Short mmCIF file of C-alpha atoms and ligand atoms in Angstrom, two decimals:
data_model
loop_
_atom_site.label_atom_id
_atom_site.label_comp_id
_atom_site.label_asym_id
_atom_site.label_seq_id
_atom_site.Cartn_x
_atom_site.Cartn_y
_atom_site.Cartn_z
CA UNK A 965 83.34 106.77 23.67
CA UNK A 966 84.81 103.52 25.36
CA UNK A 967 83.14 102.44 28.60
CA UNK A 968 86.14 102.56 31.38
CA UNK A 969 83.24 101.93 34.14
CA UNK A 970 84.67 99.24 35.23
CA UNK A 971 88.36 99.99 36.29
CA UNK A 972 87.63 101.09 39.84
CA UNK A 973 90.04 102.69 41.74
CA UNK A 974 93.04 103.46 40.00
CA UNK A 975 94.03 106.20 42.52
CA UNK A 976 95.36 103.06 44.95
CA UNK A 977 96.70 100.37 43.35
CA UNK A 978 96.73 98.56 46.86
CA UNK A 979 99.10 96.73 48.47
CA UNK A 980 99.18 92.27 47.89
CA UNK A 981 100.65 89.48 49.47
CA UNK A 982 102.26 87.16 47.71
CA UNK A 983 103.57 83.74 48.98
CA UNK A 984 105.12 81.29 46.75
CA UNK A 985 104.68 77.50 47.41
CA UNK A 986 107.68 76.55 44.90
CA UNK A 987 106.92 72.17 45.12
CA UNK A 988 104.76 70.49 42.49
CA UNK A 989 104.40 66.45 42.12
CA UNK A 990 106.23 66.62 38.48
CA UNK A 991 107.68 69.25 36.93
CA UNK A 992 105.93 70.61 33.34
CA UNK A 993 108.41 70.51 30.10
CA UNK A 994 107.18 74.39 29.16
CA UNK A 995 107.77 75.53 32.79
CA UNK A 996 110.27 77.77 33.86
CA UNK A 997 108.86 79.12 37.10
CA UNK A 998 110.34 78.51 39.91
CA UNK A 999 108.65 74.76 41.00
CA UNK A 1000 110.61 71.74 42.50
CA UNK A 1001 110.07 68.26 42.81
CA UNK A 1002 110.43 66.62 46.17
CA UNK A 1003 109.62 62.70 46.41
CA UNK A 1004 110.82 62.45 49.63
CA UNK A 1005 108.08 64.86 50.59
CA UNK A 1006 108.35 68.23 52.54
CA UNK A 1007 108.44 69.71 56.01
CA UNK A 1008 104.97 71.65 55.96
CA UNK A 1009 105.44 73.11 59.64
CA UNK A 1010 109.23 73.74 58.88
CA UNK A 1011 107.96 76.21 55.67
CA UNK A 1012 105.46 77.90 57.64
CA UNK A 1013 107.75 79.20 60.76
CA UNK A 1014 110.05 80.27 57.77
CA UNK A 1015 106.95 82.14 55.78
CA UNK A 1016 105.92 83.68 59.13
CA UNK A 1017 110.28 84.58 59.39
CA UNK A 1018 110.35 86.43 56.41
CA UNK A 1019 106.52 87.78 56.83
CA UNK A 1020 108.02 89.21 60.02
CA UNK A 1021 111.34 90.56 57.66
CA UNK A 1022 108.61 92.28 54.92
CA UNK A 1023 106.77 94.51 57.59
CA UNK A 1024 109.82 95.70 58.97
CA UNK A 1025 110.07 97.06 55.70
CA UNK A 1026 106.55 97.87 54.46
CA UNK A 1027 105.36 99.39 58.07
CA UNK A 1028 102.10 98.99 58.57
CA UNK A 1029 99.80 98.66 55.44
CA UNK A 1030 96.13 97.25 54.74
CA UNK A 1031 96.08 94.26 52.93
CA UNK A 1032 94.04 94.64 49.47
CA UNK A 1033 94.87 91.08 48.69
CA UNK A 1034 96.52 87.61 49.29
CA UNK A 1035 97.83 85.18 46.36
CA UNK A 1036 98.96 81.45 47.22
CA UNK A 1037 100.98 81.00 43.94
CA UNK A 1038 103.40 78.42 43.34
CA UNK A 1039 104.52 75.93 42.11
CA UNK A 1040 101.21 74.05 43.62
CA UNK A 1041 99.92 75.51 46.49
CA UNK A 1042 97.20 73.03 46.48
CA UNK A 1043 99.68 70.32 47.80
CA UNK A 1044 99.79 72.34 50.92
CA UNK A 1045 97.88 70.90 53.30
CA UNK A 1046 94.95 73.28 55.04
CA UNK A 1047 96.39 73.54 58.22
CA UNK A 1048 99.32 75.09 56.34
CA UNK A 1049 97.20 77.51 54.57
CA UNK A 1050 95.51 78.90 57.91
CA UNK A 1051 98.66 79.19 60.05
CA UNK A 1052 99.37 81.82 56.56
CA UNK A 1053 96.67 83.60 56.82
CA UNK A 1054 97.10 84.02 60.54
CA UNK A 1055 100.75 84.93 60.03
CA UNK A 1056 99.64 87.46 57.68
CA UNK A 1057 97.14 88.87 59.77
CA UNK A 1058 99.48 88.94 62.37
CA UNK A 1059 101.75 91.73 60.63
CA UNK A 1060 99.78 93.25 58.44
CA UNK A 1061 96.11 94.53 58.83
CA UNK A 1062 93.88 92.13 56.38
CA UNK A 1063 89.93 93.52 56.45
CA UNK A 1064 87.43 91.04 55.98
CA UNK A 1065 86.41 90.12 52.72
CA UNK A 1066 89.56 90.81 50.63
CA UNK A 1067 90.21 88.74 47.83
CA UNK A 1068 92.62 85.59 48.96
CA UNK A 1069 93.31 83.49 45.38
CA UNK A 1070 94.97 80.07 45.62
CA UNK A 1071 96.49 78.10 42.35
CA UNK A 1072 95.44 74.72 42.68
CA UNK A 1073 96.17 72.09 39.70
CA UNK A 1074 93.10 69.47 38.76
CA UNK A 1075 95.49 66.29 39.50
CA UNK A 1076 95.81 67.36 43.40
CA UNK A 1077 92.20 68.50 44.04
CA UNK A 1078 90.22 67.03 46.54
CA UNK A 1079 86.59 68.36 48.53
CA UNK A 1080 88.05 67.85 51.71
CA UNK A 1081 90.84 69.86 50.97
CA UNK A 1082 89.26 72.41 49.38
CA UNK A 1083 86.64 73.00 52.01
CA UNK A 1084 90.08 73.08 54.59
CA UNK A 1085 91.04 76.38 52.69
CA UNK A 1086 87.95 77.39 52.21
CA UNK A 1087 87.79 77.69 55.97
CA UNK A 1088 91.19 78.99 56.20
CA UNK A 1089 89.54 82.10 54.51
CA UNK A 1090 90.54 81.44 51.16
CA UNK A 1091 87.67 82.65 48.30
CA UNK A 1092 89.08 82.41 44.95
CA UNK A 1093 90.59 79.76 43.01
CA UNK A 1094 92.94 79.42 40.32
CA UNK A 1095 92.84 76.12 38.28
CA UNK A 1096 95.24 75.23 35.83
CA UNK A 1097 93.61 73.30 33.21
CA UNK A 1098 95.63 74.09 30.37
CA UNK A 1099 93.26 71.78 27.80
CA UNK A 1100 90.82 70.40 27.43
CA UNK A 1101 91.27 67.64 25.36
CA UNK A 1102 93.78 64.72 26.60
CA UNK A 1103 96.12 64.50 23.95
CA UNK A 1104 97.30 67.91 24.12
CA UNK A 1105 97.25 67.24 28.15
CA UNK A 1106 99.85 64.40 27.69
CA UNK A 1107 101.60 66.87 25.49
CA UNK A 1108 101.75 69.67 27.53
CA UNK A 1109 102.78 67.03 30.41
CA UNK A 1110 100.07 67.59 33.12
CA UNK A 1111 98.98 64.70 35.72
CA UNK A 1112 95.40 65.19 34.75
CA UNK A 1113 93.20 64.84 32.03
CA UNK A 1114 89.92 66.46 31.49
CA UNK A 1115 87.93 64.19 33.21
CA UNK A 1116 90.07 65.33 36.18
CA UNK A 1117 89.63 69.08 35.26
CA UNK A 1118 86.04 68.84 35.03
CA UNK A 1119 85.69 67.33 38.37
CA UNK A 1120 87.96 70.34 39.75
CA UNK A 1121 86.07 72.91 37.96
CA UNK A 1122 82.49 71.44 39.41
CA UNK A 1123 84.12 71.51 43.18
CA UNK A 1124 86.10 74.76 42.86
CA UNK A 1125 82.78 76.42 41.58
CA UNK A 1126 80.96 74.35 44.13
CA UNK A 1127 83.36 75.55 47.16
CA UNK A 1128 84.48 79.09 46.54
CA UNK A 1129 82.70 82.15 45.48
CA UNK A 1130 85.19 82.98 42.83
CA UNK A 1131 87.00 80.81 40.61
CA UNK A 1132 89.15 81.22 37.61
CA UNK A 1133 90.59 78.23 35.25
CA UNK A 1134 93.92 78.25 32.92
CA UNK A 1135 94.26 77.20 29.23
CA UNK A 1136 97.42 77.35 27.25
CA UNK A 1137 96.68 77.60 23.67
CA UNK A 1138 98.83 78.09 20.60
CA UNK A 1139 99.71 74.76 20.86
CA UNK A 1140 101.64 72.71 18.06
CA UNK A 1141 99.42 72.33 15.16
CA UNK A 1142 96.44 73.49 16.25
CA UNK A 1143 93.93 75.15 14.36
CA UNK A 1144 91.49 78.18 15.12
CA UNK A 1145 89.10 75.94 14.05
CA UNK A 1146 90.54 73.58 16.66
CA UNK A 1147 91.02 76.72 19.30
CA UNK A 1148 87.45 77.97 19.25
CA UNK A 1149 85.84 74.76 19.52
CA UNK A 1150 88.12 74.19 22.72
CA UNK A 1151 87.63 77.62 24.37
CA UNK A 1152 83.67 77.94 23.56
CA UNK A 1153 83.49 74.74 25.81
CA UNK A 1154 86.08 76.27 28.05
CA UNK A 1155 83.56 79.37 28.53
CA UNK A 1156 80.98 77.26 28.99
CA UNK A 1157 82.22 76.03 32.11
CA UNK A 1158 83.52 79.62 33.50
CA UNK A 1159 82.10 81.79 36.14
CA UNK A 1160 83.76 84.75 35.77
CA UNK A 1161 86.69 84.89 34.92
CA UNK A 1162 89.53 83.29 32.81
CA UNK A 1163 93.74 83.38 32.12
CA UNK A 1164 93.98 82.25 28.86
CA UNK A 1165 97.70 82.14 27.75
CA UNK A 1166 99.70 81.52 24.57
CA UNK A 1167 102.19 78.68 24.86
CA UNK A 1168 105.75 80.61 25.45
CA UNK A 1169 108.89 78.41 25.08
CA UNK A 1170 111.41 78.99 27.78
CA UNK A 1171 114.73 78.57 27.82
CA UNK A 1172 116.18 75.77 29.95
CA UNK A 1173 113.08 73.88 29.26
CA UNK A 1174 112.44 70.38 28.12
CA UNK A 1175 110.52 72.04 25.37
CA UNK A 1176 112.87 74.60 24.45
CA UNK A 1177 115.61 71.68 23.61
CA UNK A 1178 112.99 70.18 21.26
CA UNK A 1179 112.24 73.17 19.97
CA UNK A 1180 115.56 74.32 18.89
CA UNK A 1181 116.48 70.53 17.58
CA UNK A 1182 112.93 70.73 15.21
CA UNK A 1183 111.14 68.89 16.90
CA UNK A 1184 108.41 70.71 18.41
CA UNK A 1185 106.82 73.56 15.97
CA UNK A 1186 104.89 75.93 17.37
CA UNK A 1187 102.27 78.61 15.61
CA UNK A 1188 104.01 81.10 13.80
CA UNK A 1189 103.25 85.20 13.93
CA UNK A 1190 100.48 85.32 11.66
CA UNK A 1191 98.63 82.15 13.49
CA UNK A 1192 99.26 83.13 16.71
CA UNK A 1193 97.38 86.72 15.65
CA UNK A 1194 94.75 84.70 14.54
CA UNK A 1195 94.12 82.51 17.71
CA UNK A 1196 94.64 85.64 19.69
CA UNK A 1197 91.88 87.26 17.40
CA UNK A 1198 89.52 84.52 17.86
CA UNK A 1199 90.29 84.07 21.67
CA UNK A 1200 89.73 88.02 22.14
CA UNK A 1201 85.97 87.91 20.14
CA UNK A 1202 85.10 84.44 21.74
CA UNK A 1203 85.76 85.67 25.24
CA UNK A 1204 83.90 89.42 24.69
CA UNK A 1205 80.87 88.06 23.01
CA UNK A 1206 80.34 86.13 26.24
CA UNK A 1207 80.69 89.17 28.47
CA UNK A 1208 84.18 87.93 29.48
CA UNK A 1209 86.43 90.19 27.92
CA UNK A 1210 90.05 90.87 28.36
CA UNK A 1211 91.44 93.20 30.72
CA UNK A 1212 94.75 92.79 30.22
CA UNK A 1213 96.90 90.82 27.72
CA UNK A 1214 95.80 87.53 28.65
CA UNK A 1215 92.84 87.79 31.38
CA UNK A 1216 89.61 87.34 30.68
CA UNK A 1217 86.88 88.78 33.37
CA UNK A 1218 83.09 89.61 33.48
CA UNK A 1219 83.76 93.46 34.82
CA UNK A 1220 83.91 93.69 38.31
CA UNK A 1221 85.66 90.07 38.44
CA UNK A 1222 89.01 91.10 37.61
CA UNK A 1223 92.00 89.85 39.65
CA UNK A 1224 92.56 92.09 42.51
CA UNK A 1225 95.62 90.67 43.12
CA UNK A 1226 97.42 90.69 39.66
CA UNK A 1227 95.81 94.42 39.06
CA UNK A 1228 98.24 95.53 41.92
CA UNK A 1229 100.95 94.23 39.97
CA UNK A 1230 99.87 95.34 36.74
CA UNK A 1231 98.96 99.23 38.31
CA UNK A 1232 102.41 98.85 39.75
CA UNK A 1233 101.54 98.97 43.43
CA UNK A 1234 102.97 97.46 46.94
CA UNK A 1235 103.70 94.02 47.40
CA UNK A 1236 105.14 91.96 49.62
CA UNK A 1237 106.54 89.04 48.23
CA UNK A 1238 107.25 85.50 50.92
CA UNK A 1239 108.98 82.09 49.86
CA UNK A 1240 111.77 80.79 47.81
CA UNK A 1241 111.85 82.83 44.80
CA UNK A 1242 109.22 85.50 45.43
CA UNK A 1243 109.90 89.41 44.24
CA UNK A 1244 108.55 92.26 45.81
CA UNK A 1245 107.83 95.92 45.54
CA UNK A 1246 107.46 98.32 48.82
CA UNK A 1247 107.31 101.95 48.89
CA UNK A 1248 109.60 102.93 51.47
CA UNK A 1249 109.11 106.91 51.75
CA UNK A 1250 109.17 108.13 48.77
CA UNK A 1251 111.35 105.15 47.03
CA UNK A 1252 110.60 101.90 45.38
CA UNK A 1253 112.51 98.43 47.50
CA UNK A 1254 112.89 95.72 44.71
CA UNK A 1255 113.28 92.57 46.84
CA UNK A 1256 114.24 88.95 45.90
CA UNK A 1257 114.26 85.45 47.31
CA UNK A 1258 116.82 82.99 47.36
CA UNK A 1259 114.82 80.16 44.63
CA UNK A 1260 116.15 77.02 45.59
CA UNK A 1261 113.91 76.05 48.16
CA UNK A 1262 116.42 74.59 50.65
CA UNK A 1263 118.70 77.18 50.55
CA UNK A 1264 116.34 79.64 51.29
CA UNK A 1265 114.98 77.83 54.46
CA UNK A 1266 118.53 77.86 55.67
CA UNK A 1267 118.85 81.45 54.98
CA UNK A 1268 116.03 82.31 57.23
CA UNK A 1269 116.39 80.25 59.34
CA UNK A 1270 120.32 81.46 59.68
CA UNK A 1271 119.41 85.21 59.19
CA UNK A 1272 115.32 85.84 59.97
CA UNK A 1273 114.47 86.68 56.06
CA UNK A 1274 115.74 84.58 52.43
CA UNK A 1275 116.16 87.91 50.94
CA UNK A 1276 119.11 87.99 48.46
CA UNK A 1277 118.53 90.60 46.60
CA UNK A 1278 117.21 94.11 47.73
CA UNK A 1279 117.32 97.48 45.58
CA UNK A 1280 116.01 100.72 45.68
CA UNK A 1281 114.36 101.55 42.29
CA UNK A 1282 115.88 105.29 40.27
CA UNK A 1283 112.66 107.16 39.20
CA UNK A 1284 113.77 105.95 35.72
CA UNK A 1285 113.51 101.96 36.72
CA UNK A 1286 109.78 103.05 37.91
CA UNK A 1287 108.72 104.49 34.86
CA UNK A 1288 110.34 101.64 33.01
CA UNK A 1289 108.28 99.17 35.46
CA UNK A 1290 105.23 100.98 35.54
CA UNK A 1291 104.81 101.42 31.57
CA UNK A 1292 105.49 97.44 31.05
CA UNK A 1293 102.92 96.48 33.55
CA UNK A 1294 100.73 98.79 32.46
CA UNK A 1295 100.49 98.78 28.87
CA UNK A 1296 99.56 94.94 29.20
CA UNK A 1297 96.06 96.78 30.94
CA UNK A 1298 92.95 97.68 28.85
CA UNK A 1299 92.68 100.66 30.80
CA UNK A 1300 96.41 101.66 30.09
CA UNK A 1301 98.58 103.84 32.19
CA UNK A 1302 98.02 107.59 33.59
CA UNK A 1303 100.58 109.70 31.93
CA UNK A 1304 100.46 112.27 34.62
CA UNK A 1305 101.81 109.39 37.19
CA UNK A 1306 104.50 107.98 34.46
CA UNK A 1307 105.79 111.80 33.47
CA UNK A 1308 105.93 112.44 37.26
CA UNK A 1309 108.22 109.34 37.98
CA UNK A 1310 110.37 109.59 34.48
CA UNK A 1311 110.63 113.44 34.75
CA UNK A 1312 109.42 113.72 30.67
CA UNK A 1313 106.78 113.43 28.42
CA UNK A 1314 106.46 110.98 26.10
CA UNK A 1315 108.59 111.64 23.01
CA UNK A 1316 106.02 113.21 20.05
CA UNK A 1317 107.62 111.60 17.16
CA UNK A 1318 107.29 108.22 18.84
CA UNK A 1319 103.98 108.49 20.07
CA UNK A 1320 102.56 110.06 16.48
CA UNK A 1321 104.53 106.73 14.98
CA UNK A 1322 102.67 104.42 17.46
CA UNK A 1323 99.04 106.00 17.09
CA UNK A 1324 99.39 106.19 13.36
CA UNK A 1325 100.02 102.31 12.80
CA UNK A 1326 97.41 101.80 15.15
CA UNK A 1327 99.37 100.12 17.96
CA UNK A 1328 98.37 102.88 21.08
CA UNK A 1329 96.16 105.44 21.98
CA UNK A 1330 94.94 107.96 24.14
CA UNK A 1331 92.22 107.75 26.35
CA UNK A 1332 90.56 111.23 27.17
CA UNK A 1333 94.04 113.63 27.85
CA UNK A 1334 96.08 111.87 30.05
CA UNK A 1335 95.83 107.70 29.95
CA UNK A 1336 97.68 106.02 27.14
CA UNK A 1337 96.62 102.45 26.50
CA UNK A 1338 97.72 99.31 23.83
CA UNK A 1339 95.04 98.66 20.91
CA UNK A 1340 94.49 95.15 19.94
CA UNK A 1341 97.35 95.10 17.08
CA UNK A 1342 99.71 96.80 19.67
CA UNK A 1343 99.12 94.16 22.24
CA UNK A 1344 100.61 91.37 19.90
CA UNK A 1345 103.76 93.49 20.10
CA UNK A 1346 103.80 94.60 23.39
CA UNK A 1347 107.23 94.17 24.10
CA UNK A 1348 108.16 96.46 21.00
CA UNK A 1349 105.67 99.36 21.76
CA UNK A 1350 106.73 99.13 25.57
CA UNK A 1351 110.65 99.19 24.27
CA UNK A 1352 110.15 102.30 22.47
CA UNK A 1353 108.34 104.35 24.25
CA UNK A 1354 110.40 103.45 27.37
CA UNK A 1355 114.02 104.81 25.95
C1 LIG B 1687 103.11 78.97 37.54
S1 LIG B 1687 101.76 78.20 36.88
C2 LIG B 1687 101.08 77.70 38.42
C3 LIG B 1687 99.78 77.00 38.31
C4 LIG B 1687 99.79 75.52 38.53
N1 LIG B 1687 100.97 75.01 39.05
C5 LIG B 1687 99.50 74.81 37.23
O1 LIG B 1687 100.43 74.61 36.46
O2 LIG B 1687 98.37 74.44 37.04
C6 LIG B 1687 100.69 79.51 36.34
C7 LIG B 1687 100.21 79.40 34.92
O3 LIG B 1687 101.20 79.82 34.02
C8 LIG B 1687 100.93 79.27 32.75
N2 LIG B 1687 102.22 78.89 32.14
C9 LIG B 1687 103.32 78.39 32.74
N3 LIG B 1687 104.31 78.21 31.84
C10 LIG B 1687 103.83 78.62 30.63
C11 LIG B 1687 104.38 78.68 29.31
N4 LIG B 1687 105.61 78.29 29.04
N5 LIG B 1687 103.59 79.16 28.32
C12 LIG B 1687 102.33 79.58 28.58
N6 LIG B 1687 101.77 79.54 29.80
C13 LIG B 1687 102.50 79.06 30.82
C14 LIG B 1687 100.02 78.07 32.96
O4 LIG B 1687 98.77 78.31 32.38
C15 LIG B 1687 99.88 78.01 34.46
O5 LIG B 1687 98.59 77.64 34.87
S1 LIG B 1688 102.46 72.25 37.77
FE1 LIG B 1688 102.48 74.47 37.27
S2 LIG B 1688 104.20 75.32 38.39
FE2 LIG B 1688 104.39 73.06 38.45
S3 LIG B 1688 105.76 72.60 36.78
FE3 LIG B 1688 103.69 72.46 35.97
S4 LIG B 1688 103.21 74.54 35.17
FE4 LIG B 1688 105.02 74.71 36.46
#
């Protein structure tokens, strides 16, 4: 019988705040978030009356909730500066209710670390770190474009782990050429230098890219099916026979240490989502409010500051979206999805033929009567299992 101790409460999925600090000091050739480069610099007080604008915007909409978590994503959050982080976390405390103690994550990338900077958000409140390393071995940083190298990511690891009680660190792996033999010599020193927790991610190419050009021209190869399930194999039995094993497609956490944040995304719950380019979920009632940000980072300061919010986008979610939503965030979970929630928000159970199909070539199961989760196999096509199930 599997051990599903460590899932906690499923019953709330909570309710996160997200605010997205879209600048970074040079822009990544695999990246298509949404992250801008400003040389001319950037108007730190100007964002955070807009944050605290739109904050203002979200809890007109969410009424009043307890905060379960905050994430500073970006972009690079760690080029705000600390005094930017705290007026946040006051702004957020100002409309929502935030207990003590909740989990408040902030990405930070190894070329703009610094102690005295970290300590500032430290005392801002913030308690978990997210570095993005990416590799750990300078020629694939070059490659992959970063500002650091892993001298740089070292010394970032040591202070985050020095600084904050939790910290997690990024790779990207299924890079061009590499080997497993390459991989797990990479990733057994990566775990070496974890605490508890890890987002280890296969190299995607994105269209609009730098890399995605290349890669349709020839000139950049990357692993094909058959390696990539390899290096996925070897990153899933590296990272469990450490204690770290995944709990969702591509995080890696001692049990107990899991996100907080992203398992509110990925057990489809609230959040409220601040800055150029953020989405968010509220339960209004008994309906779902998609809502979405202006991305260009400009635009969107002159939207709030013209109209209070940079909202461009704002839908109430069918029953049928939900299901849809909460079966692809889901699935990407170890513990899977409850099929009692999912039939109650699609109105149906899961088509037999489909689900005998899935559970006889080994890509889902059940768990106990009613949660249905990915096996190993089906998580290298999630998209496929999630497609069919959904329609
Ligand atoms: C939006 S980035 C923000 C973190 C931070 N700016 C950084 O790059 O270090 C979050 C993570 O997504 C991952 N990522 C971004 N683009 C990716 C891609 N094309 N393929 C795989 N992982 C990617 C990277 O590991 C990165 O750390
Ligand atoms: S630093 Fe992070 S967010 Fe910025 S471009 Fe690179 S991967 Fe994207």
């Amino acid at each position: 019988m599997a051990d599903f101790s460590f899932i906690g409460d499923k019953t709330d999925p909570g309710f996160g705040v997200y605010v997205h600090w879209p600048f970074c000091a040079a822009k990544c050739p695999y990246c298509d978030f949404n992250s801008h480069v400003r040389h001319q610099g950037v108007d730190q007080a100007r964002y955070v009356s807009a944050f605290l604008n739109e904050m203002e915007e979200a809890r007109r909409l969410s009424g009043p909730r307890t905060v379960t978590s905050i994430f500073l994503g970006g972009g690079t959050p760690s080029l705000m500066d600390p005094a930017t982080v705290d007026a946040i976390m006051n702004g957020i405390a100002r409309f929502w209710h935030v207990p003590d103690g909740i989990e408040i994550t902030l990405e930070a990338n190894p070329s703009s670390v610094e102690a005295t900077r970290f300590r500032g958000y430290r005392a801002a409140g913030v308690n978990r770190v997210s570095l993005g390393v990416q590799a750990l071995n300078d020629r694939d940083l070059k490659f992959l474009g970063r500002l650091h190298n892993v001298e740089d990511a070292l010394k970032a690891i040591g202070l985050a782990r020095d600084i904050f009680p939790r910290m997690s660190f990024d790779l990207i792996y299924a890079r061009p050429n590499q080997t497993v033999e390459d991989w797990e010599a990479e990733l057994k020193q990566a775990v070496s230098y974890a605490v508890d927790h890890l987002s280890l991610y296969q190299l995607t190419i994105e269209e609009g890219t730098p890399f995605y050009g290349l890669h349709k021209a020839g000139k950049l190869v990357v692993p094909d099916g058959d390696q990539s399930a390899l290096l996925y194999e070897a990153t899933q039995d590296i990272t469990a026979a450490i204690g770290m094993p995944a709990y969702e497609v591509s995080n890696h956490a001692v049990p107990g240490a899991e996100s907080r944040h992203n398992l509110t995304y990925w057990r489809y719950g609230d959040y409220a989502g601040i800055g150029p380019g953020a989405h968010g979920r509220l339960m209004i009632g008994r309906e779902k409010l998609a809502t979405a940000t202006e991305r260009k980072p400009e635009t969107w300061l002159d939207l709030v500051e013209a109209n209070g919010h940079g909202m461009i986008d704002q839908e109430v979610l069918g029953y049928d979206e939900q299901s849809d939503e909460l079966l692809l965030m889901g699935l990407r979970l170890k513990e899977g999805i409850d099929l009692v929630r999912w039939e109650a928000l699609s109105g149906r159970a899961l088509d037999p033929e489909k689900e005998r199909f899935l559970i006889e070539h080994g890509f889902i199961e059940r768990i106990g009567n009613s949660r249905l989760r990915c096996t190993p196999s089906g998580m290298l096509i999630l998209d496929a299992v999630v497609a069919d199930l959904a329609c």
